[in-house]
Amino acid sequence: MSNRRVRLSALGTAALVVAVASPAASATSVPSGSDHSARKQSWTGAWGSSLYRPAAPLPWSWPNWSWDGFTDQSVRQVVRMSTAGSEVRVRVSNRFGQQALRLTRATVARTAEGAAVVPGTVRSLRFAHHTDTVVPVGADRYSDPVRLSVRPGESLTITLYFSGGTGPVSFHEDGLTTSYRATGDLTHDTTGTTFADDMGQSRYLVSSVDVRGVRNEGGVVAFGDSITDGWGSTPDTDRRYPDRLGERLLADGRRLGVVNAGISGNMLLTDSLCYGDKGITRFRHDVLGQAGVRTAVVLIGINDIGGGGLPDWGCGVRPVVTADEVIEGHRALIRAARQRGVTVIGATLTPFKTYAGYYTPQKEGVRDAVNRWIRTSGAYDEVVDLDRVLADPRPGHGDELAPVYDSGDGLHPNDAGMDAMAEAVSDQVPEGRARRS
């Protein structure tokens, strides 16, 4: 969960003002063009970000541009690729917008430093062979393939320009990577100097970047809440556990893309105005909708348990949950993955005893029961016991996060904790093709 909101809301801040987009008839991806080679080669997700409803800026957080959107502005975002390719495509999302999204121009380039890009690497993005596109409410749009060689761990910079007003836009608050905004069409700007005065740490409108042209084994999607999202790791260093997982798999000779589908504060069973659609709803789009996915790692439920029954600070009511309810939510994710032939790894829920506002003996009992089911039921294809990996080894402290892994709030792992998680998960990612049933 995002502790900024909990702590400051608890001090009596005003209720959050959020936009609720009208439910779309369809949130499925809409590929553009009819590229023949795309039918011959497989795309692999190399980067991703789960988007959700636009929200008004919060006074204690970094700037958030989702509520106002963009008018005659360029937004520049840096993404770190987890696997190699000779072609890339970018997915632009309007799933939670309130009007058709009119994208005037877009580019992709190799990242230099900050907002600067490497001269000579800027490539125009086209959509069905056009430099502009309109993305309907509730839909995604893929760009046409772009020839650009990508190495694992390399960063790309995506710049979107909107000549007219977008209205509120889909976004991801805890991007933990600097984003940039400036007036005018700067899609082909290489210096980045114009972007220096307007920066934030959220993501906007880009939900995935895929690669092809190099033989890959497929993709791994890490699904969860703020722990998967990387809250507690150092911003602008790519130390989230999915980032480190990609590095470990590569070091082991595995050519697997890794996509982060975590959302801070997200719950398995309950929608939130601030923290995205519930996990059992968004799993199909955010995980199974990723290109080339063959394995999903599921770590979710701690916000349902710990946050259950807390006051509504403007994000919606969070009901008290039972272990059986959380388990049934996990079973729903497993069924969805199996229907698509995706191997699903279950991660035990990590300690939270010293996280302010979450712990009670009753809630700890729910966590223990859910973890016991994950470990022993055989429902998941594989299990990674992150509870035991991150727990304090001192006698009598096993329900607490180990101090060496604690970012300081008792729930979110620091960089060392993220490394430990990545090591444990990498050992469970299967070889070969995804299981089919």
Coordinates of C-alpha atoms in Angstrom, one line a residue:
M1 CA 0.0 0.0 0.0
S2 CA 1.2 3.6 -0.6
N3 CA 2.0 4.8 2.9
R4 CA 2.0 8.5 1.8
R5 CA -1.8 8.4 1.5
V6 CA -2.5 6.3 4.6
R7 CA -0.3 8.4 7.0
L8 CA -1.4 11.8 5.8
S9 CA -5.0 10.9 5.4
A10 CA -5.0 9.6 8.9
L11 CA -3.9 13.1 10.0
G12 CA -7.1 14.5 8.7
T13 CA -6.4 15.6 5.2
A14 CA -9.3 16.4 2.9
A15 CA -11.0 13.6 1.1
L16 CA -9.3 12.8 -2.2
V17 CA -11.0 14.1 -5.4
V18 CA -10.9 11.4 -8.1
A19 CA -12.3 11.0 -11.5
V20 CA -14.3 7.9 -12.2
A21 CA -14.3 7.1 -15.9
S22 CA -17.4 5.7 -17.4
P23 CA -17.2 1.9 -17.7
A24 CA -16.0 1.0 -21.2
A25 CA -17.8 -1.6 -23.2
S26 CA -14.4 -3.2 -24.0
A27 CA -11.0 -2.8 -22.6
T28 CA -9.3 -5.1 -25.0
S29 CA -6.1 -4.2 -26.9
V30 CA -6.6 -2.8 -30.4
P31 CA -3.7 -3.6 -32.6
S32 CA -3.1 -1.1 -35.4
G33 CA -2.2 -2.0 -39.0
S34 CA -2.0 -5.4 -40.5
D35 CA 1.7 -6.1 -40.5
H36 CA 2.3 -9.5 -42.1
S37 CA 5.6 -10.2 -40.4
A38 CA 3.9 -9.7 -37.0
R39 CA 1.9 -12.9 -37.7
K40 CA 5.2 -14.8 -38.3
Q41 CA 7.1 -13.6 -35.3
S42 CA 6.1 -13.5 -31.7
W43 CA 6.2 -10.3 -29.6
T44 CA 7.5 -10.4 -26.0
G45 CA 6.7 -7.8 -23.3
A46 CA 9.9 -6.1 -22.3
W47 CA 8.4 -3.4 -20.1
G48 CA 5.0 -2.6 -18.7
S49 CA 3.0 -0.5 -16.3
S50 CA -0.5 -1.1 -15.0
L51 CA -2.6 2.1 -15.4
Y52 CA -5.7 3.2 -13.6
R53 CA -8.1 6.0 -13.1
P54 CA -7.0 9.7 -13.2
A55 CA -6.8 11.4 -9.9
A56 CA -6.4 15.0 -8.6
P57 CA -2.9 16.0 -7.5
L58 CA -2.2 15.4 -3.8
P59 CA -0.5 18.1 -1.8
W60 CA 2.0 15.7 -0.2
S61 CA 3.0 13.8 -3.3
W62 CA 5.0 14.5 -6.4
P63 CA 3.3 16.3 -9.3
N64 CA 0.5 14.3 -10.9
W65 CA -0.7 15.4 -14.4
S66 CA -3.4 12.9 -14.9
W67 CA -6.3 15.0 -13.8
D68 CA -5.6 18.0 -16.1
G69 CA -4.2 15.9 -18.9
F70 CA -2.1 17.5 -21.7
T71 CA -2.9 20.4 -24.1
D72 CA -0.2 21.5 -26.6
Q73 CA 2.3 19.5 -24.4
S74 CA 4.8 16.8 -24.8
V75 CA 5.2 14.1 -22.1
R76 CA 8.5 12.2 -22.1
Q77 CA 9.0 8.9 -20.2
V78 CA 11.9 6.6 -19.7
V79 CA 11.4 2.8 -19.8
R80 CA 13.9 0.1 -19.0
M81 CA 13.8 -2.9 -21.3
S82 CA 14.1 -6.3 -19.7
T83 CA 15.0 -8.3 -22.9
A84 CA 16.4 -7.9 -26.3
G85 CA 14.9 -7.2 -29.7
S86 CA 15.5 -5.7 -33.1
E87 CA 12.0 -4.2 -33.4
V88 CA 9.8 -2.5 -30.8
R89 CA 6.2 -1.5 -30.5
V90 CA 4.5 0.8 -28.0
R91 CA 1.0 0.4 -26.5
V92 CA -0.9 3.6 -25.7
S93 CA -3.8 3.2 -23.4
N94 CA -7.1 5.1 -22.9
R95 CA -8.7 2.5 -20.7
F96 CA -9.7 5.0 -18.0
G97 CA -10.0 8.3 -20.0
Q98 CA -13.2 10.2 -20.3
Q99 CA -13.0 11.1 -24.0
A100 CA -11.4 9.9 -27.1
L101 CA -7.6 10.3 -26.8
R102 CA -6.1 12.2 -29.8
L103 CA -2.4 11.6 -30.0
T104 CA -0.8 14.0 -32.5
R105 CA 2.7 12.6 -32.7
A106 CA 5.0 10.2 -30.8
T107 CA 8.6 9.0 -30.9
V108 CA 10.9 6.4 -29.3
A109 CA 14.6 6.8 -28.9
R110 CA 17.6 5.5 -26.9
T111 CA 17.9 7.2 -23.6
A112 CA 21.0 9.4 -23.0
E113 CA 20.8 11.1 -19.6
G114 CA 17.8 12.5 -17.9
A115 CA 15.4 13.8 -20.5
A116 CA 18.0 13.7 -23.3
V117 CA 18.1 11.1 -26.0
V118 CA 20.9 9.7 -28.2
P119 CA 21.0 11.8 -31.4
G120 CA 20.3 9.7 -34.5
T121 CA 18.2 7.1 -32.6
V122 CA 14.9 9.0 -32.7
R123 CA 12.2 7.0 -34.5
S124 CA 8.7 8.2 -35.3
L125 CA 5.9 6.0 -34.0
R126 CA 3.1 5.3 -36.5
F127 CA -0.3 3.9 -36.0
A128 CA -1.8 2.1 -39.0
H129 CA 0.8 4.0 -41.0
H130 CA -0.2 7.4 -39.6
T131 CA 1.8 9.6 -37.3
D132 CA -1.4 10.5 -35.4
T133 CA -4.1 8.3 -33.9
V134 CA -7.3 8.4 -31.9
V135 CA -7.7 5.9 -29.1
P136 CA -11.4 5.3 -28.1
V137 CA -12.4 5.4 -24.4
G138 CA -11.7 2.0 -22.8
A139 CA -9.3 0.8 -25.5
D140 CA -5.5 0.5 -26.2
R141 CA -3.6 1.1 -29.4
Y142 CA -0.4 -0.5 -30.5
S143 CA 2.1 1.4 -32.7
D144 CA 3.4 -0.2 -35.9
P145 CA 6.7 -2.0 -35.5
V146 CA 9.8 0.2 -35.4
R147 CA 13.3 -1.0 -36.3
L148 CA 15.4 -0.2 -33.2
S149 CA 17.8 -2.7 -31.7
V150 CA 17.4 -3.1 -28.0
R151 CA 19.7 -4.7 -25.4
P152 CA 18.5 -6.1 -22.1
G153 CA 18.8 -3.4 -19.4
E154 CA 18.8 -0.6 -21.9
S155 CA 16.5 2.3 -21.5
L156 CA 14.3 3.8 -24.2
T157 CA 12.6 7.2 -24.1
I158 CA 9.0 7.6 -25.4
T159 CA 7.7 11.1 -26.1
L160 CA 4.0 11.8 -26.8
Y161 CA 2.7 15.1 -28.1
F162 CA -1.0 16.2 -27.8
S163 CA -1.9 19.3 -29.7
G164 CA -5.4 19.4 -28.3
G165 CA -6.8 18.8 -24.8
T166 CA -6.8 15.2 -23.7
G167 CA -8.9 15.6 -20.6
P168 CA -8.1 13.3 -17.6
V169 CA -5.8 10.5 -18.7
S170 CA -5.0 7.0 -17.5
F171 CA -1.9 6.9 -15.3
H172 CA 0.2 5.1 -12.7
E173 CA 1.2 7.1 -9.7
D174 CA 4.2 5.3 -8.2
G175 CA 6.4 5.2 -11.4
L176 CA 9.6 5.6 -9.3
T177 CA 11.2 6.9 -12.5
T178 CA 11.3 10.6 -13.5
S179 CA 8.8 11.7 -16.2
Y180 CA 9.0 15.0 -18.0
R181 CA 6.5 17.5 -19.4
A182 CA 7.0 20.6 -21.6
T183 CA 5.0 22.9 -23.9
G184 CA 4.9 22.3 -27.6
D185 CA 5.9 19.4 -29.9
L186 CA 9.2 18.2 -28.6
T187 CA 9.0 14.6 -29.9
H188 CA 12.2 15.0 -31.9
D189 CA 14.1 17.1 -29.3
T190 CA 17.3 15.4 -28.3
T191 CA 18.8 17.7 -25.7
G192 CA 16.0 17.4 -23.1
T193 CA 16.8 20.8 -21.7
T194 CA 13.3 22.1 -22.3
F195 CA 11.9 19.4 -20.0
A196 CA 14.1 20.5 -17.0
D197 CA 11.5 22.6 -15.3
D198 CA 8.6 20.2 -15.1
M199 CA 9.2 16.7 -13.7
G200 CA 7.3 14.1 -11.8
Q201 CA 7.5 10.4 -10.9
S202 CA 4.2 9.0 -12.4
R203 CA 3.5 7.2 -15.6
Y204 CA 1.0 8.3 -18.3
L205 CA -0.8 6.5 -21.1
V206 CA 2.0 4.0 -22.1
S207 CA 1.1 0.6 -20.7
S208 CA 3.7 -1.7 -22.4
V209 CA 6.6 -1.8 -24.8
D210 CA 7.2 -5.1 -26.7
V211 CA 10.1 -6.5 -28.7
R212 CA 10.6 -9.1 -31.4
G213 CA 13.3 -10.2 -33.9
V214 CA 15.5 -11.9 -31.3
R215 CA 14.8 -15.4 -30.0
N216 CA 13.2 -15.1 -26.6
E217 CA 11.7 -17.7 -24.2
G218 CA 8.6 -15.6 -23.6
G219 CA 7.6 -13.3 -20.8
V220 CA 7.1 -13.2 -17.0
V221 CA 4.6 -10.9 -15.4
A222 CA 4.9 -9.9 -11.8
F223 CA 1.4 -9.2 -10.4
G224 CA 0.7 -7.5 -7.1
D225 CA 0.5 -4.3 -5.1
S226 CA 3.1 -1.8 -3.8
I227 CA 5.7 -4.4 -3.0
T228 CA 5.7 -5.5 -6.6
D229 CA 5.4 -1.9 -7.7
G230 CA 8.6 -1.2 -6.0
W231 CA 7.6 1.2 -3.2
G232 CA 10.5 1.2 -0.7
S233 CA 13.2 0.8 -3.3
T234 CA 15.3 3.7 -4.5
P235 CA 13.7 5.9 -7.2
D236 CA 15.4 6.2 -10.6
T237 CA 17.6 3.2 -10.0
D238 CA 15.4 0.3 -11.2
R239 CA 15.8 -1.6 -8.0
R240 CA 12.2 -3.0 -7.9
Y241 CA 12.1 -6.7 -7.5
P242 CA 10.8 -7.3 -11.1
D243 CA 13.7 -5.3 -12.4
R244 CA 16.2 -7.4 -10.4
L245 CA 14.3 -10.6 -11.4
G246 CA 15.0 -9.7 -15.1
E247 CA 18.7 -9.2 -14.3
R248 CA 18.9 -12.5 -12.5
L249 CA 17.2 -14.5 -15.3
L250 CA 19.5 -12.9 -17.8
A251 CA 22.6 -13.8 -15.7
D252 CA 21.4 -17.4 -15.7
G253 CA 21.2 -17.4 -19.5
R254 CA 17.4 -17.0 -19.6
R255 CA 16.0 -14.8 -22.4
L256 CA 12.8 -13.8 -20.7
G257 CA 11.0 -10.5 -20.7
V258 CA 9.8 -9.3 -17.3
V259 CA 6.8 -6.9 -16.9
N260 CA 5.8 -5.2 -13.7
A261 CA 2.0 -5.3 -13.1
G262 CA 2.1 -4.0 -9.6
I263 CA -0.1 -1.1 -8.4
S264 CA 0.5 0.5 -5.0
G265 CA -2.4 0.0 -2.7
N266 CA -4.1 -2.5 -5.0
M267 CA -6.5 -5.1 -3.5
L268 CA -7.4 -8.5 -4.8
L269 CA -11.1 -8.4 -4.0
T270 CA -12.1 -4.7 -3.9
D271 CA -12.0 -1.9 -6.5
S272 CA -10.5 1.4 -5.4
L273 CA -10.8 4.9 -6.7
C274 CA -7.2 5.5 -5.9
Y275 CA -5.5 2.2 -6.3
G276 CA -7.0 0.6 -9.4
D277 CA -9.4 -2.1 -10.2
K278 CA -9.4 -5.2 -8.0
G279 CA -6.9 -7.9 -8.9
I280 CA -9.4 -10.5 -10.0
T281 CA -10.7 -8.0 -12.6
R282 CA -7.5 -6.5 -13.9
F283 CA -5.5 -9.8 -14.0
R284 CA -6.8 -10.6 -17.5
H285 CA -5.7 -7.3 -19.0
D286 CA -2.6 -6.5 -17.0
V287 CA -1.2 -10.0 -17.0
L288 CA -2.8 -12.2 -19.6
G289 CA -2.9 -9.3 -22.0
Q290 CA 0.9 -9.0 -22.1
A291 CA 2.6 -10.1 -25.2
G292 CA 4.3 -13.5 -24.9
V293 CA 3.4 -14.1 -21.3
R294 CA 4.1 -17.7 -20.2
T295 CA 4.6 -17.2 -16.4
A296 CA 2.8 -15.0 -13.8
V297 CA 4.0 -14.4 -10.3
V298 CA 1.2 -13.5 -7.9
L299 CA 1.8 -11.5 -4.7
I300 CA -1.4 -9.9 -3.6
G301 CA -3.9 -9.7 -0.7
I302 CA -2.1 -7.9 2.1
N303 CA -4.1 -4.7 1.5
D304 CA -7.3 -6.6 1.6
I305 CA -6.3 -8.1 4.9
G306 CA -4.5 -5.2 6.6
G307 CA -6.6 -2.4 5.2
G308 CA -9.9 -4.2 5.8
G309 CA -12.2 -2.1 8.0
L310 CA -10.1 1.1 8.0
P311 CA -11.9 4.4 7.5
D312 CA -12.7 5.6 3.9
W313 CA -10.3 8.5 3.2
G314 CA -11.8 9.1 -0.2
C315 CA -10.6 6.0 -2.0
G316 CA -13.6 3.8 -1.2
V317 CA -14.7 1.4 1.6
R318 CA -12.4 -1.6 2.2
P319 CA -14.3 -4.4 3.7
V320 CA -13.0 -6.8 6.3
V321 CA -12.1 -10.1 4.6
T322 CA -11.8 -13.7 5.6
A323 CA -9.1 -16.1 4.6
D324 CA -11.6 -18.1 2.6
E325 CA -12.5 -15.0 0.6
V326 CA -8.8 -14.2 -0.2
I327 CA -8.1 -17.8 -1.1
E328 CA -11.1 -17.9 -3.5
G329 CA -9.7 -14.7 -5.1
H330 CA -6.4 -16.5 -5.6
R331 CA -8.2 -19.5 -7.1
A332 CA -9.9 -17.1 -9.6
L333 CA -6.5 -15.9 -10.8
I334 CA -5.2 -19.5 -11.1
R335 CA -8.2 -20.5 -13.2
A336 CA -7.8 -17.5 -15.5
A337 CA -4.1 -18.3 -16.0
R338 CA -4.7 -22.0 -16.6
Q339 CA -7.3 -21.1 -19.3
R340 CA -4.6 -19.3 -21.2
G341 CA -1.9 -21.9 -20.6
V342 CA 0.1 -19.6 -18.4
T343 CA 2.2 -21.1 -15.5
V344 CA 1.3 -19.3 -12.3
I345 CA 3.6 -19.0 -9.3
G346 CA 2.1 -18.1 -5.9
A347 CA 4.0 -16.0 -3.5
T348 CA 3.2 -16.0 0.2
L349 CA 2.1 -12.7 1.8
T350 CA 5.0 -10.9 3.5
P351 CA 5.1 -9.7 7.2
F352 CA 3.3 -6.6 8.2
K353 CA 3.2 -6.6 12.0
T354 CA 4.9 -3.2 12.5
Y355 CA 3.2 -1.4 9.6
A356 CA 1.1 1.4 11.1
G357 CA -2.6 0.8 11.1
Y358 CA -2.6 -2.7 9.5
Y359 CA -1.8 -5.2 12.2
T360 CA -4.2 -7.0 14.6
P361 CA -3.9 -10.5 15.9
Q362 CA -7.1 -11.4 13.9
K363 CA -5.6 -10.0 10.6
E364 CA -2.4 -11.9 11.3
G365 CA -4.4 -15.0 11.6
V366 CA -6.0 -14.4 8.2
R367 CA -2.5 -13.9 6.6
D368 CA -1.2 -17.0 8.3
A369 CA -4.2 -19.1 6.9
V370 CA -3.8 -17.7 3.4
N371 CA 0.0 -18.5 3.5
R372 CA -0.7 -22.0 4.8
W373 CA -3.0 -22.6 1.8
I374 CA -0.5 -21.2 -0.7
R375 CA 2.3 -23.4 0.7
T376 CA 0.3 -26.7 1.0
S377 CA -2.7 -26.7 -1.2
G378 CA -0.9 -27.5 -4.5
A379 CA -3.2 -25.0 -6.3
Y380 CA -0.3 -23.0 -7.7
D381 CA 2.1 -24.5 -10.2
E382 CA 5.0 -23.3 -8.1
V383 CA 5.3 -21.5 -4.8
V384 CA 7.9 -19.0 -3.6
D385 CA 7.8 -18.4 0.1
L386 CA 8.5 -14.7 0.4
D387 CA 7.1 -14.6 3.9
R388 CA 10.0 -16.8 5.1
V389 CA 12.5 -15.0 2.8
L390 CA 11.8 -11.6 4.3
A391 CA 10.8 -12.4 7.9
D392 CA 12.8 -11.4 10.9
P393 CA 14.8 -14.5 11.9
R394 CA 15.0 -13.5 15.6
P395 CA 13.0 -15.6 18.0
G396 CA 9.6 -14.1 18.6
H397 CA 9.8 -11.7 15.7
G398 CA 8.8 -14.0 12.8
D399 CA 5.7 -11.9 12.0
E400 CA 7.9 -8.8 11.3
L401 CA 9.9 -7.8 8.3
A402 CA 13.6 -8.4 8.9
P403 CA 15.4 -5.1 9.7
V404 CA 18.0 -5.7 7.0
Y405 CA 15.2 -5.8 4.4
D406 CA 12.9 -3.1 5.9
S407 CA 12.6 0.2 4.0
G408 CA 11.5 1.8 7.3
D409 CA 7.8 1.3 7.5
G410 CA 7.6 -2.4 8.5
L411 CA 5.9 -3.5 5.2
H412 CA 7.8 -2.5 2.1
P413 CA 11.2 -4.1 1.4
N414 CA 14.2 -1.9 0.7
D415 CA 16.7 -2.5 -2.1
A416 CA 18.2 -5.4 -0.3
G417 CA 14.8 -6.9 0.3
M418 CA 13.9 -6.5 -3.4
D419 CA 17.2 -8.4 -4.3
A420 CA 16.2 -11.2 -1.9
M421 CA 12.8 -11.4 -3.5
A422 CA 14.2 -11.5 -7.0
E423 CA 16.6 -14.3 -6.1
A424 CA 13.8 -16.4 -4.6
V425 CA 11.4 -15.9 -7.5
S426 CA 14.1 -16.6 -10.1
D427 CA 14.6 -20.1 -8.7
Q428 CA 10.9 -20.9 -9.4
V429 CA 10.5 -19.6 -12.9
P430 CA 10.2 -22.7 -15.0
E431 CA 12.3 -23.7 -18.0
G432 CA 10.7 -24.4 -21.4
R433 CA 7.2 -23.6 -22.6
A434 CA 4.3 -22.7 -20.4
R435 CA 2.2 -25.4 -19.0
R436 CA -1.1 -26.0 -20.9
S437 CA -4.1 -27.6 -19.4

